[in-house]
Amino acid sequence: MELHETKIDLAEGKREKLITLLNQSLADSIDLVYQAKQAHWNVKGPNFIALHELFDRVATELDVHVDDIAERITSLGGVAMGTVRISAEKSSLAEYPHEISDGTAHVDALSTALADFGKKARTNIDTTDELGDKDTADLYTNVSRNVDKLLWFVEAHNQA
Ligand SMILES: [Fe+2]
């Protein structure tokens, strides 16, 4: 991996591992933003306006994480691989269902995607901590805590 010269006090070998992990999360997070948008645009039914607005909020909040992840990569001397084409090729998330429309189905589909992304972020807290980078571990802690909240906001619609 080609790294940029940097005076940061983290060893190159560790930064390479961190950057690989962060670029996977970048691909996943970009995918997830547009899964939330897909839900925002296509949801229908009696809870339309609440879900339409909630799904847009989910996309907006995830977009902040996309930027945080990409800029952590560049802070570590890496190249942020953040085009839509790279995301489509590299994302580890399952594709969002194309044919659904009712609110319950979108709540189920988006909560599945959020839970998968959140699980991976939580795993990365420990992985990056073990690599000696508490700042990236903190980034993943922030991501997983916020994704847990978004998962609750979405999932609550199908919990009663
Ligand atoms: Fe919109």
PDB file of C-alpha atoms and ligand atoms in Angstrom:
ATOM      1  CA  MET A   1       0.000   0.000   0.000  1.00  0.00           C
ATOM      2  CA  GLU A   2       1.317   3.472  -0.918  1.00  0.00           C
ATOM      3  CA  LEU A   3       1.098   5.788   2.073  1.00  0.00           C
ATOM      4  CA  HIS A   4       1.689   9.507   2.087  1.00  0.00           C
ATOM      5  CA  GLU A   5       4.579  10.833   4.150  1.00  0.00           C
ATOM      6  CA  THR A   6       3.348  11.943   7.559  1.00  0.00           C
ATOM      7  CA  LYS A   7       4.859  12.856  10.902  1.00  0.00           C
ATOM      8  CA  ILE A   8       2.044  11.055  12.746  1.00  0.00           C
ATOM      9  CA  ASP A   9       3.304   8.798  15.557  1.00  0.00           C
ATOM     10  CA  LEU A  10       1.637   5.577  14.382  1.00  0.00           C
ATOM     11  CA  ALA A  11       3.752   2.887  12.724  1.00  0.00           C
ATOM     12  CA  GLU A  12       3.314   2.377   8.982  1.00  0.00           C
ATOM     13  CA  GLY A  13       2.442  -1.311   9.347  1.00  0.00           C
ATOM     14  CA  LYS A  14      -0.364  -0.468  11.759  1.00  0.00           C
ATOM     15  CA  ARG A  15      -1.598   2.411   9.631  1.00  0.00           C
ATOM     16  CA  GLU A  16      -1.866   0.083   6.631  1.00  0.00           C
ATOM     17  CA  LYS A  17      -4.134  -2.262   8.590  1.00  0.00           C
ATOM     18  CA  LEU A  18      -6.207   0.646   9.910  1.00  0.00           C
ATOM     19  CA  ILE A  19      -6.600   2.151   6.438  1.00  0.00           C
ATOM     20  CA  THR A  20      -7.707  -1.182   4.942  1.00  0.00           C
ATOM     21  CA  LEU A  21     -10.324  -1.531   7.686  1.00  0.00           C
ATOM     22  CA  LEU A  22     -11.477   2.084   7.334  1.00  0.00           C
ATOM     23  CA  ASN A  23     -11.778   1.817   3.544  1.00  0.00           C
ATOM     24  CA  GLN A  24     -14.045  -1.218   3.984  1.00  0.00           C
ATOM     25  CA  SER A  25     -16.200   0.848   6.355  1.00  0.00           C
ATOM     26  CA  LEU A  26     -16.162   3.735   3.870  1.00  0.00           C
ATOM     27  CA  ALA A  27     -17.517   1.479   1.106  1.00  0.00           C
ATOM     28  CA  ASP A  28     -20.164   0.085   3.482  1.00  0.00           C
ATOM     29  CA  SER A  29     -21.201   3.506   4.802  1.00  0.00           C
ATOM     30  CA  ILE A  30     -21.646   5.010   1.337  1.00  0.00           C
ATOM     31  CA  ASP A  31     -23.752   1.991   0.378  1.00  0.00           C
ATOM     32  CA  LEU A  32     -25.819   2.422   3.569  1.00  0.00           C
ATOM     33  CA  VAL A  33     -26.469   6.141   2.940  1.00  0.00           C
ATOM     34  CA  TYR A  34     -28.059   5.296  -0.400  1.00  0.00           C
ATOM     35  CA  GLN A  35     -29.991   2.373   1.058  1.00  0.00           C
ATOM     36  CA  ALA A  36     -31.569   4.891   3.464  1.00  0.00           C
ATOM     37  CA  LYS A  37     -32.248   7.220   0.520  1.00  0.00           C
ATOM     38  CA  GLN A  38     -33.803   4.319  -1.415  1.00  0.00           C
ATOM     39  CA  ALA A  39     -36.152   3.823   1.554  1.00  0.00           C
ATOM     40  CA  HIS A  40     -36.777   7.598   1.820  1.00  0.00           C
ATOM     41  CA  TRP A  41     -37.817   7.847  -1.823  1.00  0.00           C
ATOM     42  CA  ASN A  42     -39.880   4.687  -2.163  1.00  0.00           C
ATOM     43  CA  VAL A  43     -41.713   4.136   1.131  1.00  0.00           C
ATOM     44  CA  LYS A  44     -45.524   4.221   0.981  1.00  0.00           C
ATOM     45  CA  GLY A  45     -48.417   3.610   3.359  1.00  0.00           C
ATOM     46  CA  PRO A  46     -50.176   5.181   6.348  1.00  0.00           C
ATOM     47  CA  ASN A  47     -46.887   6.143   8.059  1.00  0.00           C
ATOM     48  CA  PHE A  48     -45.520   7.684   4.868  1.00  0.00           C
ATOM     49  CA  ILE A  49     -44.540  11.131   6.087  1.00  0.00           C
ATOM     50  CA  ALA A  50     -42.978   9.942   9.379  1.00  0.00           C
ATOM     51  CA  LEU A  51     -40.923   7.237   7.652  1.00  0.00           C
ATOM     52  CA  HIS A  52     -40.053   9.414   4.647  1.00  0.00           C
ATOM     53  CA  GLU A  53     -38.612  12.053   6.997  1.00  0.00           C
ATOM     54  CA  LEU A  54     -36.955   9.562   9.346  1.00  0.00           C
ATOM     55  CA  PHE A  55     -35.189   7.742   6.502  1.00  0.00           C
ATOM     56  CA  ASP A  56     -33.823  11.071   5.256  1.00  0.00           C
ATOM     57  CA  ARG A  57     -32.520  11.837   8.754  1.00  0.00           C
ATOM     58  CA  VAL A  58     -30.845   8.418   8.815  1.00  0.00           C
ATOM     59  CA  ALA A  59     -29.095   9.218   5.506  1.00  0.00           C
ATOM     60  CA  THR A  60     -28.037  12.674   6.734  1.00  0.00           C
ATOM     61  CA  GLU A  61     -26.599  11.338  10.001  1.00  0.00           C
ATOM     62  CA  LEU A  62     -24.787   8.485   8.224  1.00  0.00           C
ATOM     63  CA  ASP A  63     -23.285  10.972   5.791  1.00  0.00           C
ATOM     64  CA  VAL A  64     -21.434  12.595   8.715  1.00  0.00           C
ATOM     65  CA  HIS A  65     -19.869   9.198   9.482  1.00  0.00           C
ATOM     66  CA  VAL A  66     -18.867   8.762   5.816  1.00  0.00           C
ATOM     67  CA  ASP A  67     -16.898  12.008   6.052  1.00  0.00           C
ATOM     68  CA  ASP A  68     -15.367  11.136   9.438  1.00  0.00           C
ATOM     69  CA  ILE A  69     -14.236   7.717   8.163  1.00  0.00           C
ATOM     70  CA  ALA A  70     -12.781   9.134   4.916  1.00  0.00           C
ATOM     71  CA  GLU A  71     -10.901  11.884   6.738  1.00  0.00           C
ATOM     72  CA  ARG A  72      -9.488   9.455   9.315  1.00  0.00           C
ATOM     73  CA  ILE A  73      -8.032   7.509   6.351  1.00  0.00           C
ATOM     74  CA  THR A  74      -6.341  10.620   4.988  1.00  0.00           C
ATOM     75  CA  SER A  75      -5.189  11.636   8.496  1.00  0.00           C
ATOM     76  CA  LEU A  76      -3.365   8.288   8.650  1.00  0.00           C
ATOM     77  CA  GLY A  77      -1.647   9.001   5.317  1.00  0.00           C
ATOM     78  CA  GLY A  78      -3.947   6.790   3.275  1.00  0.00           C
ATOM     79  CA  VAL A  79      -6.089   7.316   0.203  1.00  0.00           C
ATOM     80  CA  ALA A  80      -9.832   7.420   0.857  1.00  0.00           C
ATOM     81  CA  MET A  81     -11.478   5.121  -1.697  1.00  0.00           C
ATOM     82  CA  GLY A  82     -14.860   6.808  -1.728  1.00  0.00           C
ATOM     83  CA  THR A  83     -16.387   6.783  -5.186  1.00  0.00           C
ATOM     84  CA  VAL A  84     -19.801   5.236  -5.717  1.00  0.00           C
ATOM     85  CA  ARG A  85     -18.247   2.664  -8.074  1.00  0.00           C
ATOM     86  CA  ILE A  86     -15.747   1.523  -5.457  1.00  0.00           C
ATOM     87  CA  SER A  87     -18.504   1.358  -2.839  1.00  0.00           C
ATOM     88  CA  ALA A  88     -20.650  -0.774  -5.136  1.00  0.00           C
ATOM     89  CA  GLU A  89     -17.757  -3.132  -5.795  1.00  0.00           C
ATOM     90  CA  LYS A  90     -16.444  -3.407  -2.220  1.00  0.00           C
ATOM     91  CA  SER A  91     -19.466  -3.054   0.088  1.00  0.00           C
ATOM     92  CA  SER A  92     -20.007  -5.988   2.448  1.00  0.00           C
ATOM     93  CA  LEU A  93     -23.688  -5.125   2.969  1.00  0.00           C
ATOM     94  CA  ALA A  94     -26.464  -7.075   1.269  1.00  0.00           C
ATOM     95  CA  GLU A  95     -28.202  -5.201  -1.547  1.00  0.00           C
ATOM     96  CA  TYR A  96     -31.352  -3.332  -0.506  1.00  0.00           C
ATOM     97  CA  PRO A  97     -34.557  -4.982  -1.776  1.00  0.00           C
ATOM     98  CA  HIS A  98     -35.776  -3.209  -4.927  1.00  0.00           C
ATOM     99  CA  GLU A  99     -39.425  -4.232  -5.051  1.00  0.00           C
ATOM    100  CA  ILE A 100     -40.752  -3.307  -1.602  1.00  0.00           C
ATOM    101  CA  SER A 101     -42.994  -0.314  -0.891  1.00  0.00           C
ATOM    102  CA  ASP A 102     -44.935  -0.595   2.354  1.00  0.00           C
ATOM    103  CA  GLY A 103     -43.541   0.974   5.505  1.00  0.00           C
ATOM    104  CA  THR A 104     -43.204  -2.278   7.443  1.00  0.00           C
ATOM    105  CA  ALA A 105     -41.045  -3.817   4.716  1.00  0.00           C
ATOM    106  CA  HIS A 106     -38.801  -0.740   4.503  1.00  0.00           C
ATOM    107  CA  VAL A 107     -38.453  -0.644   8.304  1.00  0.00           C
ATOM    108  CA  ASP A 108     -37.428  -4.307   8.231  1.00  0.00           C
ATOM    109  CA  ALA A 109     -34.998  -3.876   5.326  1.00  0.00           C
ATOM    110  CA  LEU A 110     -33.330  -0.709   6.610  1.00  0.00           C
ATOM    111  CA  SER A 111     -33.083  -1.992  10.186  1.00  0.00           C
ATOM    112  CA  THR A 112     -31.375  -5.149   8.865  1.00  0.00           C
ATOM    113  CA  ALA A 113     -28.807  -3.019   7.015  1.00  0.00           C
ATOM    114  CA  LEU A 114     -28.251  -0.696  10.006  1.00  0.00           C
ATOM    115  CA  ALA A 115     -27.802  -3.665  12.355  1.00  0.00           C
ATOM    116  CA  ASP A 116     -25.232  -5.274  10.035  1.00  0.00           C
ATOM    117  CA  PHE A 117     -23.275  -2.023   9.684  1.00  0.00           C
ATOM    118  CA  GLY A 118     -23.493  -1.386  13.439  1.00  0.00           C
ATOM    119  CA  LYS A 119     -22.243  -4.876  14.284  1.00  0.00           C
ATOM    120  CA  LYS A 120     -19.198  -4.381  12.050  1.00  0.00           C
ATOM    121  CA  ALA A 121     -18.491  -0.942  13.550  1.00  0.00           C
ATOM    122  CA  ARG A 122     -18.622  -2.426  17.074  1.00  0.00           C
ATOM    123  CA  THR A 123     -16.167  -5.182  16.101  1.00  0.00           C
ATOM    124  CA  ASN A 124     -13.852  -2.516  14.683  1.00  0.00           C
ATOM    125  CA  ILE A 125     -13.721  -0.690  18.057  1.00  0.00           C
ATOM    126  CA  ASP A 126     -11.711  -3.565  19.530  1.00  0.00           C
ATOM    127  CA  THR A 127      -9.751  -4.311  16.357  1.00  0.00           C
ATOM    128  CA  THR A 128      -8.505  -0.723  16.034  1.00  0.00           C
ATOM    129  CA  ASP A 129      -7.873  -0.443  19.784  1.00  0.00           C
ATOM    130  CA  GLU A 130      -5.709  -3.567  19.566  1.00  0.00           C
ATOM    131  CA  LEU A 131      -3.815  -1.902  16.707  1.00  0.00           C
ATOM    132  CA  GLY A 132      -2.944   0.906  19.132  1.00  0.00           C
ATOM    133  CA  ASP A 133      -5.178   3.582  17.615  1.00  0.00           C
ATOM    134  CA  LYS A 134      -7.583   4.805  20.280  1.00  0.00           C
ATOM    135  CA  ASP A 135      -8.705   7.677  18.047  1.00  0.00           C
ATOM    136  CA  THR A 136     -10.001   5.336  15.347  1.00  0.00           C
ATOM    137  CA  ALA A 137     -11.488   3.141  18.101  1.00  0.00           C
ATOM    138  CA  ASP A 138     -13.263   6.263  19.382  1.00  0.00           C
ATOM    139  CA  LEU A 139     -14.488   7.025  15.862  1.00  0.00           C
ATOM    140  CA  TYR A 140     -15.974   3.515  15.636  1.00  0.00           C
ATOM    141  CA  THR A 141     -17.455   3.892  19.150  1.00  0.00           C
ATOM    142  CA  ASN A 142     -19.178   7.072  18.002  1.00  0.00           C
ATOM    143  CA  VAL A 143     -20.393   5.413  14.789  1.00  0.00           C
ATOM    144  CA  SER A 144     -21.744   2.323  16.545  1.00  0.00           C
ATOM    145  CA  ARG A 145     -23.467   4.341  19.294  1.00  0.00           C
ATOM    146  CA  ASN A 146     -25.199   6.565  16.733  1.00  0.00           C
ATOM    147  CA  VAL A 147     -26.101   3.643  14.470  1.00  0.00           C
ATOM    148  CA  ASP A 148     -27.635   1.880  17.509  1.00  0.00           C
ATOM    149  CA  LYS A 149     -29.799   4.976  18.045  1.00  0.00           C
ATOM    150  CA  LEU A 150     -30.813   5.133  14.367  1.00  0.00           C
ATOM    151  CA  LEU A 151     -31.606   1.408  14.480  1.00  0.00           C
ATOM    152  CA  TRP A 152     -33.903   2.059  17.440  1.00  0.00           C
ATOM    153  CA  PHE A 153     -35.616   4.975  15.653  1.00  0.00           C
ATOM    154  CA  VAL A 154     -36.307   2.763  12.636  1.00  0.00           C
ATOM    155  CA  GLU A 155     -37.007  -0.530  14.380  1.00  0.00           C
ATOM    156  CA  ALA A 156     -39.431   0.969  16.932  1.00  0.00           C
ATOM    157  CA  HIS A 157     -42.005   1.227  14.127  1.00  0.00           C
ATOM    158  CA  ASN A 158     -42.237  -2.588  14.003  1.00  0.00           C
ATOM    159  CA  GLN A 159     -41.811  -3.300  17.730  1.00  0.00           C
ATOM    160  CA  ALA A 160     -45.415  -2.773  18.890  1.00  0.00           C
TER     161      ALA A 160
HETATM  162 FE    FE B   1     -35.801  13.989  -0.161  1.00  0.00          FE
END
